[in-house]
mmCIF file of C-alpha atoms in Angstrom:
data_model
loop_
_atom_site.group_PDB
_atom_site.id
_atom_site.type_symbol
_atom_site.label_atom_id
_atom_site.label_comp_id
_atom_site.label_asym_id
_atom_site.label_seq_id
_atom_site.Cartn_x
_atom_site.Cartn_y
_atom_site.Cartn_z
ATOM 1 C CA MET A 1 205.250 247.475 58.252
ATOM 2 C CA ASN A 2 205.709 245.931 61.649
ATOM 3 C CA GLU A 3 203.875 245.758 64.940
ATOM 4 C CA GLN A 4 205.277 245.276 68.438
ATOM 5 C CA LEU A 5 203.240 243.235 70.913
ATOM 6 C CA GLY A 6 203.779 241.761 74.352
ATOM 7 C CA TYR A 7 203.363 238.014 74.644
ATOM 8 C CA CYS A 8 200.662 237.205 77.184
ATOM 9 C CA GLY A 9 202.015 235.812 80.412
ATOM 10 C CA THR A 10 205.668 236.593 79.622
ATOM 11 C CA ASN A 11 208.018 239.558 79.493
ATOM 12 C CA ILE A 12 208.920 238.763 75.900
ATOM 13 C CA PRO A 13 207.805 241.296 73.293
ATOM 14 C CA ILE A 14 207.015 239.851 69.881
ATOM 15 C CA LYS A 15 207.402 241.667 66.599
ATOM 16 C CA ILE A 16 205.109 241.050 63.638
ATOM 17 C CA TYR A 17 206.333 242.073 60.206
ATOM 18 C CA GLY A 18 205.461 241.365 56.603
ATOM 19 C CA LEU A 19 207.835 238.970 54.856
ATOM 20 C CA SER A 20 206.138 238.902 51.449
ATOM 21 C CA GLU A 21 202.713 239.434 49.932
ATOM 22 C CA LYS A 22 201.851 235.890 51.062
ATOM 23 C CA SER A 23 203.615 235.614 54.427
ATOM 24 C CA VAL A 24 203.993 237.308 57.794
ATOM 25 C CA THR A 25 206.714 236.594 60.330
ATOM 26 C CA VAL A 26 206.386 236.712 64.102
ATOM 27 C CA GLY A 27 209.710 237.404 65.835
ATOM 28 C CA PHE A 28 210.159 236.283 69.435
ATOM 29 C CA GLY A 29 213.671 237.548 70.159
ATOM 30 C CA THR A 30 217.274 237.010 69.136
ATOM 31 C CA THR A 31 218.563 234.300 71.481
ATOM 32 C CA ILE A 32 218.371 230.576 70.794
ATOM 33 C CA ASP A 33 217.226 228.675 73.877
ATOM 34 C CA HIS A 34 214.692 226.137 75.070
ATOM 35 C CA ASP A 35 212.397 228.659 76.784
ATOM 36 C CA LEU A 36 212.032 230.656 73.570
ATOM 37 C CA LEU A 37 211.456 227.461 71.606
ATOM 38 C CA ALA A 38 208.641 226.526 74.009
ATOM 39 C CA LEU A 39 206.984 229.924 73.483
ATOM 40 C CA ILE A 40 207.190 229.647 69.702
ATOM 41 C CA THR A 41 205.864 226.081 69.766
ATOM 42 C CA ASP A 42 202.970 227.055 72.046
ATOM 43 C CA PHE A 43 202.121 230.085 69.901
ATOM 44 C CA ASN A 44 202.192 227.929 66.771
ATOM 45 C CA GLN A 45 199.852 225.361 68.326
ATOM 46 C CA LEU A 46 197.441 228.082 69.446
ATOM 47 C CA LEU A 47 197.403 229.562 65.960
ATOM 48 C CA LEU A 48 196.774 226.197 64.316
ATOM 49 C CA GLN A 49 193.977 225.522 66.799
ATOM 50 C CA ASN A 50 192.514 228.985 66.107
ATOM 51 C CA PRO A 51 193.240 229.592 62.406
ATOM 52 C CA PHE A 52 192.124 232.564 60.346
ATOM 53 C CA SER A 53 190.474 232.244 56.924
ATOM 54 C CA GLY A 54 193.212 231.848 54.348
ATOM 55 C CA LEU A 55 195.875 230.308 56.599
ATOM 56 C CA ILE A 56 197.957 227.843 54.549
ATOM 57 C CA THR A 57 200.789 226.733 56.815
ATOM 58 C CA THR A 58 203.342 227.861 59.384
ATOM 59 C CA VAL A 59 207.112 227.399 59.519
ATOM 60 C CA GLN A 60 208.839 227.400 62.885
ATOM 61 C CA ALA A 61 212.481 228.545 63.181
ATOM 62 C CA TYR A 62 215.000 229.308 65.956
ATOM 63 C CA THR A 63 213.463 232.644 66.982
ATOM 64 C CA THR A 64 210.572 233.150 64.563
ATOM 65 C CA LEU A 65 207.326 231.725 63.255
ATOM 66 C CA THR A 66 206.438 232.484 59.643
ATOM 67 C CA VAL A 67 202.784 232.338 58.636
ATOM 68 C CA PHE A 68 201.851 231.652 55.004
ATOM 69 C CA PHE A 69 198.409 232.605 53.705
ATOM 70 C CA ASP A 70 196.212 233.056 50.633
ATOM 71 C CA PRO A 71 195.890 236.840 50.104
ATOM 72 C CA LEU A 72 192.585 236.603 48.228
ATOM 73 C CA ILE A 73 190.871 234.606 50.983
ATOM 74 C CA VAL A 74 192.292 236.902 53.668
ATOM 75 C CA MET A 75 191.031 240.012 51.864
ATOM 76 C CA LEU A 76 187.557 238.499 51.551
ATOM 77 C CA SER A 77 187.478 237.569 55.244
ATOM 78 C CA ASP A 78 185.735 239.593 57.944
ATOM 79 C CA LEU A 79 189.002 240.214 59.837
ATOM 80 C CA PRO A 80 189.408 243.896 60.764
ATOM 81 C CA GLY A 81 191.821 245.926 58.646
ATOM 82 C CA GLN A 82 192.256 247.271 55.139
ATOM 83 C CA VAL A 83 195.158 245.117 53.917
ATOM 84 C CA CYS A 84 196.340 241.545 54.544
ATOM 85 C CA PHE A 85 199.015 242.568 57.031
ATOM 86 C CA GLU A 86 196.525 244.493 59.175
ATOM 87 C CA LYS A 87 193.989 241.672 59.078
ATOM 88 C CA ILE A 88 196.475 238.950 59.989
ATOM 89 C CA SER A 89 198.114 241.118 62.657
ATOM 90 C CA ALA A 90 194.700 241.624 64.239
ATOM 91 C CA HIS A 91 194.205 237.867 64.410
ATOM 92 C CA LEU A 92 197.713 237.233 65.753
ATOM 93 C CA ASN A 93 197.069 239.879 68.411
ATOM 94 C CA LYS A 94 194.094 237.804 69.577
ATOM 95 C CA ILE A 95 196.320 234.706 69.732
ATOM 96 C CA VAL A 96 198.807 236.634 71.852
ATOM 97 C CA GLN A 97 196.091 237.460 74.374
ATOM 98 C CA ILE A 98 194.814 233.892 74.771
ATOM 99 C CA LYS A 99 195.385 232.710 78.318
ATOM 100 C CA ARG A 100 197.775 229.789 78.293
ATOM 101 C CA GLU A 101 199.414 227.471 80.758
ATOM 102 C CA LYS A 102 203.201 227.560 80.857
ATOM 103 C CA SER A 103 204.735 224.777 78.743
ATOM 104 C CA SER A 104 201.284 223.625 77.647
ATOM 105 C CA THR A 105 202.716 221.804 74.632
ATOM 106 C CA ILE A 106 204.124 218.359 75.375
ATOM 107 C CA PRO A 107 206.948 217.558 72.928
ATOM 108 C CA ASP A 108 206.951 214.312 70.992
ATOM 109 C CA LYS A 109 209.866 212.017 71.833
ATOM 110 C CA LEU A 110 211.511 209.950 69.111
ATOM 111 C CA ILE A 111 214.359 207.433 69.028
ATOM 112 C CA ILE A 112 216.421 207.496 65.843
ATOM 113 C CA PRO A 113 218.431 204.328 65.046
ATOM 114 C CA VAL A 114 221.884 205.041 63.556
ATOM 115 C CA TYR A 115 224.654 202.909 62.129
ATOM 116 C CA TYR A 116 227.804 204.811 63.083
ATOM 117 C CA GLY A 117 231.111 204.916 61.240
ATOM 118 C CA GLY A 118 232.388 202.915 58.280
ATOM 119 C CA ASP A 119 231.082 203.877 54.858
ATOM 120 C CA PHE A 120 227.992 205.378 56.542
ATOM 121 C CA GLY A 121 229.975 207.713 58.815
ATOM 122 C CA GLN A 122 233.168 208.636 57.034
ATOM 123 C CA ASP A 123 233.797 211.674 59.248
ATOM 124 C CA LEU A 124 233.510 209.865 62.573
ATOM 125 C CA SER A 125 237.317 209.769 62.777
ATOM 126 C CA THR A 126 237.487 213.535 62.144
ATOM 127 C CA VAL A 127 235.088 214.272 65.009
ATOM 128 C CA ALA A 128 237.050 211.910 67.278
ATOM 129 C CA ARG A 129 240.413 213.396 66.359
ATOM 130 C CA THR A 130 239.194 217.001 66.657
ATOM 131 C CA ASN A 131 237.877 216.382 70.170
ATOM 132 C CA LYS A 132 240.628 214.008 71.331
ATOM 133 C CA LEU A 133 238.193 211.122 71.748
ATOM 134 C CA SER A 134 238.074 207.591 70.434
ATOM 135 C CA GLU A 135 235.446 206.758 67.829
ATOM 136 C CA THR A 136 233.661 204.602 70.396
ATOM 137 C CA GLU A 137 233.583 207.537 72.827
ATOM 138 C CA VAL A 138 232.064 209.773 70.141
ATOM 139 C CA ILE A 139 229.290 207.233 69.594
ATOM 140 C CA ASP A 140 228.716 206.851 73.333
ATOM 141 C CA VAL A 141 228.480 210.608 73.884
ATOM 142 C CA HIS A 142 226.242 211.145 70.860
ATOM 143 C CA THR A 143 223.792 208.420 71.879
ATOM 144 C CA ALA A 144 223.752 209.569 75.514
ATOM 145 C CA GLY A 145 222.374 212.995 74.644
ATOM 146 C CA GLN A 146 218.803 214.238 74.378
ATOM 147 C CA TYR A 147 218.320 216.676 71.538
ATOM 148 C CA THR A 148 215.731 219.341 70.803
ATOM 149 C CA VAL A 149 214.552 220.063 67.269
ATOM 150 C CA PHE A 150 214.790 223.830 67.027
ATOM 151 C CA MET A 151 213.800 224.186 63.392
ATOM 152 C CA ILE A 152 213.242 222.440 60.063
ATOM 153 C CA GLY A 153 215.082 224.049 57.161
ATOM 154 C CA PHE A 154 217.772 223.984 54.456
ATOM 155 C CA VAL A 155 215.801 221.266 52.638
ATOM 156 C CA PRO A 156 212.376 219.787 53.558
ATOM 157 C CA GLY A 157 212.660 217.636 56.653
ATOM 158 C CA PHE A 158 216.185 218.679 57.706
ATOM 159 C CA ALA A 159 216.032 219.035 61.491
ATOM 160 C CA TYR A 160 218.474 221.359 63.246
ATOM 161 C CA MET A 161 218.944 219.920 66.735
ATOM 162 C CA GLY A 162 220.466 221.552 69.798
ATOM 163 C CA GLY A 163 221.527 220.090 73.122
ATOM 164 C CA MET A 164 224.616 218.298 71.868
ATOM 165 C CA ASP A 165 227.432 217.651 74.335
ATOM 166 C CA PRO A 166 230.144 220.305 73.706
ATOM 167 C CA ARG A 167 232.735 217.514 73.705
ATOM 168 C CA LEU A 168 231.516 216.674 70.178
ATOM 169 C CA SER A 169 231.568 220.201 68.774
ATOM 170 C CA THR A 170 233.284 220.125 65.372
ATOM 171 C CA PRO A 171 233.466 222.804 62.648
ATOM 172 C CA ARG A 172 231.787 222.315 59.302
ATOM 173 C CA LYS A 173 233.949 221.141 56.437
ATOM 174 C CA GLU A 174 235.890 223.851 54.627
ATOM 175 C CA VAL A 175 234.873 222.247 51.327
ATOM 176 C CA PRO A 176 231.328 220.800 51.347
ATOM 177 C CA ASN A 177 230.621 217.380 49.857
ATOM 178 C CA ALA A 178 228.840 217.403 46.503
ATOM 179 C CA LYS A 179 226.546 214.583 47.661
ATOM 180 C CA ILE A 180 225.535 213.619 51.192
ATOM 181 C CA PRO A 181 223.499 210.360 51.183
ATOM 182 C CA THR A 182 219.926 210.265 52.442
ATOM 183 C CA GLY A 183 219.686 209.598 56.178
ATOM 184 C CA SER A 184 223.202 210.801 56.986
ATOM 185 C CA VAL A 185 223.651 211.998 60.574
ATOM 186 C CA GLY A 186 226.019 214.923 60.891
ATOM 187 C CA ILE A 187 227.617 217.418 63.260
ATOM 188 C CA ALA A 188 228.273 221.089 62.570
ATOM 189 C CA GLY A 189 229.510 223.287 65.402
ATOM 190 C CA ASN A 190 227.296 222.618 68.415
ATOM 191 C CA GLN A 191 224.448 221.116 66.386
ATOM 192 C CA THR A 192 223.568 217.686 65.092
ATOM 193 C CA GLY A 193 221.183 216.961 62.239
ATOM 194 C CA ILE A 194 219.975 214.404 59.704
ATOM 195 C CA TYR A 195 219.964 214.793 55.927
ATOM 196 C CA PRO A 196 216.465 213.716 54.779
ATOM 197 C CA MET A 197 217.512 213.397 51.136
ATOM 198 C CA GLU A 198 220.644 213.333 49.014
ATOM 199 C CA THR A 199 222.022 216.849 48.818
ATOM 200 C CA PRO A 200 225.296 218.774 48.952
ATOM 201 C CA GLY A 201 226.418 219.555 52.497
ATOM 202 C CA GLY A 202 229.297 220.479 54.742
ATOM 203 C CA TRP A 203 228.421 218.737 58.010
ATOM 204 C CA GLN A 204 230.722 216.098 59.495
ATOM 205 C CA ILE A 205 228.966 212.780 58.786
ATOM 206 C CA ILE A 206 229.220 210.278 61.648
ATOM 207 C CA GLY A 207 226.536 207.756 60.714
ATOM 208 C CA ARG A 208 223.308 207.042 58.885
ATOM 209 C CA THR A 209 219.730 206.229 59.862
ATOM 210 C CA PRO A 210 217.554 203.831 57.836
ATOM 211 C CA LEU A 211 214.414 205.798 58.747
ATOM 212 C CA LYS A 212 212.697 207.947 56.132
ATOM 213 C CA MET A 213 213.057 211.454 57.509
ATOM 214 C CA PHE A 214 210.881 212.966 54.781
ATOM 215 C CA ASP A 215 208.131 211.291 52.774
ATOM 216 C CA VAL A 216 205.587 213.263 50.725
ATOM 217 C CA ASN A 217 203.138 210.354 51.017
ATOM 218 C CA ARG A 218 202.832 210.730 54.808
ATOM 219 C CA LEU A 219 200.219 212.943 56.434
ATOM 220 C CA GLN A 220 203.133 214.714 58.144
ATOM 221 C CA PRO A 221 205.883 214.462 55.485
ATOM 222 C CA SER A 222 208.688 215.417 57.877
ATOM 223 C CA LEU A 223 209.307 212.789 60.549
ATOM 224 C CA LEU A 224 210.541 215.505 62.914
ATOM 225 C CA LYS A 225 209.091 218.914 63.698
ATOM 226 C CA GLY A 226 210.070 221.896 65.809
ATOM 227 C CA GLY A 227 209.940 221.143 69.535
ATOM 228 C CA ASP A 228 210.429 217.368 69.228
ATOM 229 C CA MET A 229 212.863 215.618 71.560
ATOM 230 C CA VAL A 230 215.257 213.146 69.947
ATOM 231 C CA THR A 231 217.644 210.470 71.175
ATOM 232 C CA PHE A 232 219.913 208.354 68.990
ATOM 233 C CA LYS A 233 220.376 204.597 69.256
ATOM 234 C CA ALA A 234 223.424 202.797 67.839
ATOM 235 C CA ILE A 235 222.540 199.777 65.684
ATOM 236 C CA GLY A 236 224.447 197.161 63.666
ATOM 237 C CA ILE A 237 224.343 196.597 59.940
ATOM 238 C CA LYS A 238 221.819 193.723 60.175
ATOM 239 C CA GLU A 239 219.380 195.908 62.097
ATOM 240 C CA PHE A 240 220.015 198.768 59.665
ATOM 241 C CA ASN A 241 219.116 196.548 56.714
ATOM 242 C CA ALA A 242 216.049 195.235 58.532
ATOM 243 C CA TYR A 243 214.777 198.787 59.053
ATOM 244 C CA ALA A 244 215.523 199.676 55.441
ATOM 245 C CA GLU A 245 213.384 196.778 54.195
ATOM 246 C CA ILE A 246 210.282 197.945 56.065
#
């Protein structure tokens, strides 16, 4: 089942479809850009501010927002409809119609410290060689950029960030590494990202951050979320160790 709706105040139609018996996905289009990200982020905030009975959580992606819910609570709610999909679609339709100011959500801005190169960034030379830059130039370009978190995925807390200077674009590794250390900062194509935990991966690793990108003991376990703006700051090994001891 799916339902096509027009997003209030825009020319963008959204599509609501069932993903599983416990989730519904709202599709906002097929292109990846900042305007679409702003719409998804705003819609997500409106939904969280106006939740329906049974809402568990939402997961924001490049062009979609997936809504997870408790089917039993939804079925016992007074939302109109005979099945969960109809009830949740009715509520999402109300969210669509809420009057909103353009770009009403102000993104959080974070600075991520990174120790570049050496044992922490073994692929820095690969990125430099691929793009005919020196390693210092790679670091300068990477730290000069402002990046947008488009989605969290792959593993909990892994932020896919766009806005990277095309001069740093580098293909993924043909053979992924069996273990990428926690905090590793990588490049894959036109994206940059940070591994929040040790995991296999094929991104080109240029450095490492001492910050905990994911911690189940925090109120918000993932340090980054969709819509956040990120800049990177180069640090030395002493500063890295000082952060790590906190």
